[in-house]
Amino acid sequence: MHDDMKRVSEIATPVDRAKAAIDLMATYQGWVLELSRIRREAIEEAQGSGMTQAEIAKSLGVSRGRVGQLASAGPPPERAFFGTDSVTVSLGGKYEAGKGPDENPSEVVTREDLDNFEHLRKLLSGMKLDTAYEVIPPTGMINLNRDNHVVICGPRLSPIIAQVLEGDDNLRFAKDQAWHLVDQAAGTTYRSPMDEDGSAGDVGYLGRLPRLDGRGTFLYIAGIHAIGANGVVHYLENNLAELYKEVRTRRFSTLISCRYNPKTLDVLESRRVTPLYRQEG
């Protein structure tokens, strides 16, 4: 920290020095925010282990009232599920309807995926995380080697994603007459109600998968159909704290079933239909 301040203070040009100071302040503020989250989580864990507020206060050298304040100050612990800084949401892109790659078409995303981003943006904003989205080109090429990264893109749109998904020994996308999901551990197949009887429901995959560089993970969401990803996001909106307590930031995968309004595409209900399969490493 001292070296950073010394470096900034020695910048000769005033405007450059001011800009460097602003950038460094933003970095430090981000650290303070994450440290306050860690502190809040630690106090919650101490209370969960059976310590009283009075005991925690004595250990920390603060008043009991201050412990109560610290226990509710800062972002909630489950913020770490998405990251510690600005989150990038990568959405699968398709060529503009009726145009091929040789016609210089626009790359577009579905209404469902834009809706997913907006729901995630609101969820993360409530935990003091900024969010931006990018469109994965129709070639499916994507840089997975980034921190604070959420990918919403079916394996049919990205061979890179399909390759990473092959590392999941428990859950898998598969295709016969239609795309579906398979719980290989339980020997159960999950098909979309949309393909079975045309009813307004779908199934989605939620997991934390390994980056290709082996230096971290990314959060992955995809449905059998686009609306299935909306069901996963709905599940996160309503179950994030419980899910975080179970998996923290470790690798896992699970399947989420949902029902939705066919007219508005609003998800009405979402629930987990498989165990939380954990994969260490």
Short mmCIF file of C-alpha atoms in Angstrom, two decimals:
data_model
loop_
_atom_site.label_atom_id
_atom_site.label_comp_id
_atom_site.label_asym_id
_atom_site.label_seq_id
_atom_site.Cartn_x
_atom_site.Cartn_y
_atom_site.Cartn_z
CA MET A 1 0.00 0.00 0.00
CA HIS A 2 2.81 2.40 0.91
CA ASP A 3 4.58 1.64 -2.37
CA ASP A 4 1.38 2.30 -4.33
CA MET A 5 0.87 5.69 -2.67
CA LYS A 6 4.51 6.62 -3.21
CA ARG A 7 4.26 5.67 -6.89
CA VAL A 8 1.13 7.79 -7.38
CA SER A 9 2.52 10.78 -5.46
CA GLU A 10 5.62 10.83 -7.66
CA ILE A 11 3.75 11.05 -10.98
CA ALA A 12 4.92 14.33 -12.51
CA THR A 13 1.89 15.38 -14.57
CA PRO A 14 -0.90 16.64 -12.26
CA VAL A 15 -3.77 15.24 -14.34
CA ASP A 16 -2.08 11.83 -14.61
CA ARG A 17 -1.42 11.91 -10.86
CA ALA A 18 -5.08 12.70 -10.17
CA LYS A 19 -6.24 9.89 -12.47
CA ALA A 20 -3.86 7.40 -10.85
CA ALA A 21 -5.13 8.46 -7.40
CA ILE A 22 -8.75 7.94 -8.48
CA ASP A 23 -7.96 4.49 -9.89
CA LEU A 24 -6.07 3.46 -6.75
CA MET A 25 -8.88 4.70 -4.50
CA ALA A 26 -11.36 2.58 -6.47
CA THR A 27 -9.12 -0.45 -5.99
CA TYR A 28 -8.80 0.13 -2.26
CA GLN A 29 -12.53 0.74 -1.90
CA GLY A 30 -13.15 -2.60 -3.59
CA TRP A 31 -10.80 -4.26 -1.11
CA VAL A 32 -12.54 -2.59 1.84
CA LEU A 33 -15.90 -3.83 0.55
CA GLU A 34 -14.66 -7.40 0.23
CA LEU A 35 -12.98 -7.26 3.64
CA SER A 36 -16.27 -6.10 5.20
CA ARG A 37 -17.98 -9.08 3.55
CA ILE A 38 -15.32 -11.44 4.95
CA ARG A 39 -15.72 -9.88 8.41
CA ARG A 40 -19.51 -10.27 8.30
CA GLU A 41 -19.22 -13.89 7.20
CA ALA A 42 -16.68 -14.66 9.93
CA ILE A 43 -18.93 -13.21 12.63
CA GLU A 44 -21.88 -15.21 11.29
CA GLU A 45 -19.76 -18.37 11.35
CA ALA A 46 -18.65 -17.66 14.92
CA GLN A 47 -22.27 -17.23 15.98
CA GLY A 48 -23.20 -20.39 14.10
CA SER A 49 -20.54 -22.33 15.98
CA GLY A 50 -22.19 -21.40 19.27
CA MET A 51 -20.33 -18.27 20.35
CA THR A 52 -22.47 -15.54 21.90
CA GLN A 53 -22.22 -11.91 20.85
CA ALA A 54 -20.64 -11.16 24.23
CA GLU A 55 -17.93 -13.78 23.63
CA ILE A 56 -17.27 -12.50 20.12
CA ALA A 57 -17.11 -8.92 21.41
CA LYS A 58 -14.54 -9.90 24.03
CA SER A 59 -12.40 -11.71 21.45
CA LEU A 60 -12.52 -8.76 19.05
CA GLY A 61 -12.02 -6.14 21.73
CA VAL A 62 -15.21 -4.27 20.89
CA SER A 63 -18.57 -3.73 22.56
CA ARG A 64 -21.43 -6.17 22.18
CA GLY A 65 -23.41 -3.50 20.37
CA ARG A 66 -20.56 -3.06 17.89
CA VAL A 67 -20.62 -6.79 17.12
CA GLY A 68 -24.29 -6.45 16.23
CA GLN A 69 -23.45 -3.59 13.88
CA LEU A 70 -20.58 -5.50 12.24
CA ALA A 71 -22.80 -8.56 11.78
CA SER A 72 -25.05 -6.57 9.46
CA ALA A 73 -22.52 -4.20 7.90
CA GLY A 74 -21.07 -4.81 4.46
CA PRO A 75 -22.31 -7.07 1.67
CA PRO A 76 -23.85 -10.46 2.52
CA PRO A 77 -21.49 -13.45 2.54
CA GLU A 78 -23.12 -14.97 -0.55
CA ARG A 79 -21.77 -12.10 -2.65
CA ALA A 80 -18.61 -14.20 -3.03
CA PHE A 81 -20.61 -16.74 -5.06
CA PHE A 82 -20.35 -14.35 -8.02
CA GLY A 83 -17.01 -12.69 -7.33
CA THR A 84 -15.15 -9.93 -5.57
CA ASP A 85 -15.25 -7.23 -8.26
CA SER A 86 -17.19 -6.21 -11.36
CA VAL A 87 -18.88 -9.26 -12.89
CA THR A 88 -18.93 -10.00 -16.62
CA VAL A 89 -21.91 -11.96 -17.95
CA SER A 90 -21.22 -13.62 -21.30
CA LEU A 91 -24.37 -14.31 -23.34
CA GLY A 92 -24.47 -16.69 -26.31
CA GLY A 93 -24.87 -14.84 -29.60
CA LYS A 94 -26.54 -15.86 -32.84
CA TYR A 95 -26.46 -14.32 -36.29
CA GLU A 96 -29.30 -11.95 -37.10
CA ALA A 97 -32.30 -13.90 -38.39
CA GLY A 98 -32.09 -14.73 -42.09
CA LYS A 99 -28.44 -13.78 -42.48
CA GLY A 100 -25.37 -15.97 -42.68
CA PRO A 101 -21.77 -15.24 -41.66
CA ASP A 102 -20.89 -13.99 -45.17
CA GLU A 103 -23.53 -11.23 -45.10
CA ASN A 104 -21.96 -9.18 -42.30
CA PRO A 105 -24.90 -9.77 -39.95
CA SER A 106 -25.34 -8.38 -36.46
CA GLU A 107 -24.70 -10.69 -33.53
CA VAL A 108 -27.84 -10.82 -31.39
CA VAL A 109 -28.93 -12.46 -28.15
CA THR A 110 -32.33 -13.81 -27.24
CA ARG A 111 -34.94 -11.90 -25.29
CA GLU A 112 -34.65 -14.55 -22.58
CA ASP A 113 -30.90 -13.97 -22.15
CA LEU A 114 -31.26 -10.19 -21.97
CA ASP A 115 -33.92 -10.76 -19.33
CA ASN A 116 -31.48 -13.02 -17.48
CA PHE A 117 -28.84 -10.32 -17.50
CA GLU A 118 -31.28 -7.75 -16.11
CA HIS A 119 -32.30 -10.09 -13.29
CA LEU A 120 -28.66 -10.83 -12.48
CA ARG A 121 -27.78 -7.13 -12.63
CA LYS A 122 -30.44 -6.34 -10.02
CA LEU A 123 -29.42 -9.27 -7.82
CA LEU A 124 -25.73 -8.35 -7.92
CA SER A 125 -26.40 -4.64 -7.50
CA GLY A 126 -28.06 -5.45 -4.20
CA MET A 127 -24.77 -7.02 -3.14
CA LYS A 128 -22.72 -4.02 -4.34
CA LEU A 129 -21.36 -5.72 -7.45
CA ASP A 130 -21.33 -3.96 -10.82
CA THR A 131 -22.34 -6.05 -13.82
CA ALA A 132 -21.74 -5.80 -17.57
CA TYR A 133 -22.56 -8.18 -20.39
CA GLU A 134 -20.80 -9.21 -23.56
CA VAL A 135 -22.02 -11.23 -26.54
CA ILE A 136 -20.24 -14.49 -27.34
CA PRO A 137 -19.79 -14.52 -31.14
CA PRO A 138 -21.67 -17.22 -33.06
CA THR A 139 -18.36 -19.05 -33.51
CA GLY A 140 -18.60 -19.83 -29.79
CA MET A 141 -15.10 -18.53 -29.08
CA ILE A 142 -14.89 -17.20 -25.54
CA ASN A 143 -12.16 -16.37 -23.06
CA LEU A 144 -12.94 -18.41 -19.96
CA ASN A 145 -9.73 -17.47 -18.14
CA ARG A 146 -11.15 -14.53 -16.20
CA ASP A 147 -12.23 -13.84 -12.65
CA ASN A 148 -15.79 -12.78 -11.73
CA HIS A 149 -17.28 -14.41 -14.83
CA VAL A 150 -20.74 -15.82 -15.53
CA VAL A 151 -21.44 -17.65 -18.80
CA ILE A 152 -24.98 -18.17 -20.14
CA CYS A 153 -24.62 -20.15 -23.35
CA GLY A 154 -25.74 -23.62 -24.40
CA PRO A 155 -23.09 -26.16 -25.45
CA ARG A 156 -24.59 -26.31 -28.94
CA LEU A 157 -23.49 -22.68 -29.45
CA SER A 158 -19.93 -23.06 -28.16
CA PRO A 159 -17.58 -25.99 -28.70
CA ILE A 160 -15.34 -24.62 -25.94
CA ILE A 161 -18.19 -24.79 -23.43
CA ALA A 162 -19.14 -28.26 -24.68
CA GLN A 163 -15.56 -29.40 -24.07
CA VAL A 164 -15.48 -28.04 -20.51
CA LEU A 165 -18.84 -29.67 -19.73
CA GLU A 166 -17.39 -33.07 -20.64
CA GLY A 167 -15.38 -32.83 -17.42
CA ASP A 168 -18.57 -33.11 -15.35
CA ASP A 169 -18.83 -36.80 -14.46
CA ASN A 170 -22.35 -36.44 -13.05
CA LEU A 171 -24.44 -34.18 -15.28
CA ARG A 172 -24.36 -33.94 -19.03
CA PHE A 173 -26.20 -32.41 -21.99
CA ALA A 174 -27.12 -35.01 -24.62
CA LYS A 175 -29.12 -35.18 -27.84
CA ASP A 176 -31.25 -37.81 -29.56
CA GLN A 177 -34.51 -36.60 -31.10
CA ALA A 178 -34.14 -33.53 -28.87
CA TRP A 179 -31.62 -31.98 -26.49
CA HIS A 180 -31.96 -33.09 -22.87
CA LEU A 181 -29.99 -33.39 -19.63
CA VAL A 182 -28.76 -36.59 -18.04
CA ASP A 183 -27.92 -37.30 -14.40
CA GLN A 184 -25.33 -39.99 -15.06
CA ALA A 185 -24.81 -40.69 -11.36
CA ALA A 186 -28.51 -41.49 -10.80
CA GLY A 187 -29.24 -42.81 -14.28
CA THR A 188 -32.04 -40.28 -14.79
CA THR A 189 -32.91 -38.36 -17.95
CA TYR A 190 -34.49 -34.92 -17.77
CA ARG A 191 -36.36 -33.75 -20.85
CA SER A 192 -37.97 -30.38 -21.38
CA PRO A 193 -41.76 -30.32 -20.98
CA MET A 194 -41.71 -28.05 -24.05
CA ASP A 195 -40.53 -31.02 -26.13
CA GLU A 196 -42.63 -33.66 -24.37
CA ASP A 197 -46.13 -32.20 -24.24
CA GLY A 198 -45.64 -28.54 -25.14
CA SER A 199 -46.26 -27.32 -21.60
CA ALA A 200 -44.53 -24.22 -20.24
CA GLY A 201 -41.56 -25.69 -18.42
CA ASP A 202 -37.89 -26.42 -18.91
CA VAL A 203 -34.77 -27.75 -17.18
CA GLY A 204 -31.46 -25.94 -16.75
CA TYR A 205 -27.89 -26.65 -15.69
CA LEU A 206 -26.12 -24.66 -12.97
CA GLY A 207 -22.50 -25.22 -12.11
CA ARG A 208 -19.12 -23.79 -11.25
CA LEU A 209 -16.69 -25.12 -13.84
CA PRO A 210 -12.89 -25.00 -14.17
CA ARG A 211 -11.18 -22.39 -16.28
CA LEU A 212 -8.98 -23.69 -19.07
CA ASP A 213 -5.85 -22.19 -17.48
CA GLY A 214 -6.48 -24.09 -14.25
CA ARG A 215 -6.34 -20.87 -12.22
CA GLY A 216 -9.92 -20.61 -11.11
CA THR A 217 -13.51 -21.22 -12.09
CA PHE A 218 -16.45 -19.57 -13.81
CA LEU A 219 -20.17 -19.79 -13.09
CA TYR A 220 -22.11 -21.55 -15.84
CA ILE A 221 -25.84 -21.41 -16.60
CA ALA A 222 -27.72 -23.01 -19.49
CA GLY A 223 -31.13 -24.46 -20.22
CA ILE A 224 -32.27 -27.17 -22.59
CA HIS A 225 -34.06 -24.21 -24.17
CA ALA A 226 -33.26 -20.53 -23.56
CA ILE A 227 -36.01 -20.22 -20.94
CA GLY A 228 -34.34 -22.93 -18.85
CA ALA A 229 -31.54 -20.50 -18.03
CA ASN A 230 -34.19 -18.07 -16.76
CA GLY A 231 -35.31 -20.79 -14.38
CA VAL A 232 -31.75 -21.12 -13.05
CA VAL A 233 -31.49 -17.36 -12.51
CA HIS A 234 -34.88 -17.41 -10.73
CA TYR A 235 -33.54 -20.16 -8.47
CA LEU A 236 -30.46 -18.07 -7.64
CA GLU A 237 -32.63 -15.05 -6.86
CA ASN A 238 -34.57 -17.07 -4.31
CA ASN A 239 -32.01 -19.54 -2.92
CA LEU A 240 -28.58 -17.90 -3.17
CA ALA A 241 -27.80 -17.67 0.57
CA GLU A 242 -28.68 -21.33 1.16
CA LEU A 243 -26.77 -22.46 -1.94
CA TYR A 244 -23.68 -20.48 -0.94
CA LYS A 245 -23.65 -22.10 2.49
CA GLU A 246 -23.59 -25.49 0.78
CA VAL A 247 -20.96 -24.94 -1.92
CA ARG A 248 -19.22 -21.63 -1.15
CA THR A 249 -16.96 -20.99 -4.16
CA ARG A 250 -16.08 -24.65 -4.76
CA ARG A 251 -16.86 -26.54 -7.95
CA PHE A 252 -20.33 -28.09 -8.19
CA SER A 253 -23.16 -28.79 -10.60
CA THR A 254 -26.90 -29.34 -10.30
CA LEU A 255 -30.09 -29.24 -12.38
CA ILE A 256 -32.98 -26.81 -11.94
CA SER A 257 -36.54 -27.36 -13.17
CA CYS A 258 -38.86 -24.43 -13.83
CA ARG A 259 -42.37 -23.45 -14.86
CA TYR A 260 -43.08 -20.17 -16.64
CA ASN A 261 -45.87 -18.02 -18.05
CA PRO A 262 -45.94 -18.78 -21.81
CA LYS A 263 -47.29 -15.31 -22.62
CA THR A 264 -44.87 -13.17 -20.63
CA LEU A 265 -41.99 -15.70 -20.28
CA ASP A 266 -41.84 -14.83 -16.57
CA VAL A 267 -40.64 -17.75 -14.45
CA LEU A 268 -43.27 -18.74 -11.91
CA GLU A 269 -41.43 -21.49 -10.03
CA SER A 270 -37.99 -23.05 -9.90
CA ARG A 271 -36.62 -25.96 -7.88
CA ARG A 272 -33.53 -28.12 -7.69
CA VAL A 273 -34.16 -31.64 -9.01
CA THR A 274 -30.74 -33.28 -8.49
CA PRO A 275 -28.23 -33.30 -5.66
CA LEU A 276 -25.50 -30.69 -5.49
CA TYR A 277 -22.73 -32.70 -7.09
CA ARG A 278 -19.36 -31.47 -5.84
CA GLN A 279 -16.17 -31.86 -7.79
CA GLU A 280 -13.02 -30.93 -5.96
CA GLY A 281 -9.93 -29.74 -7.73
#
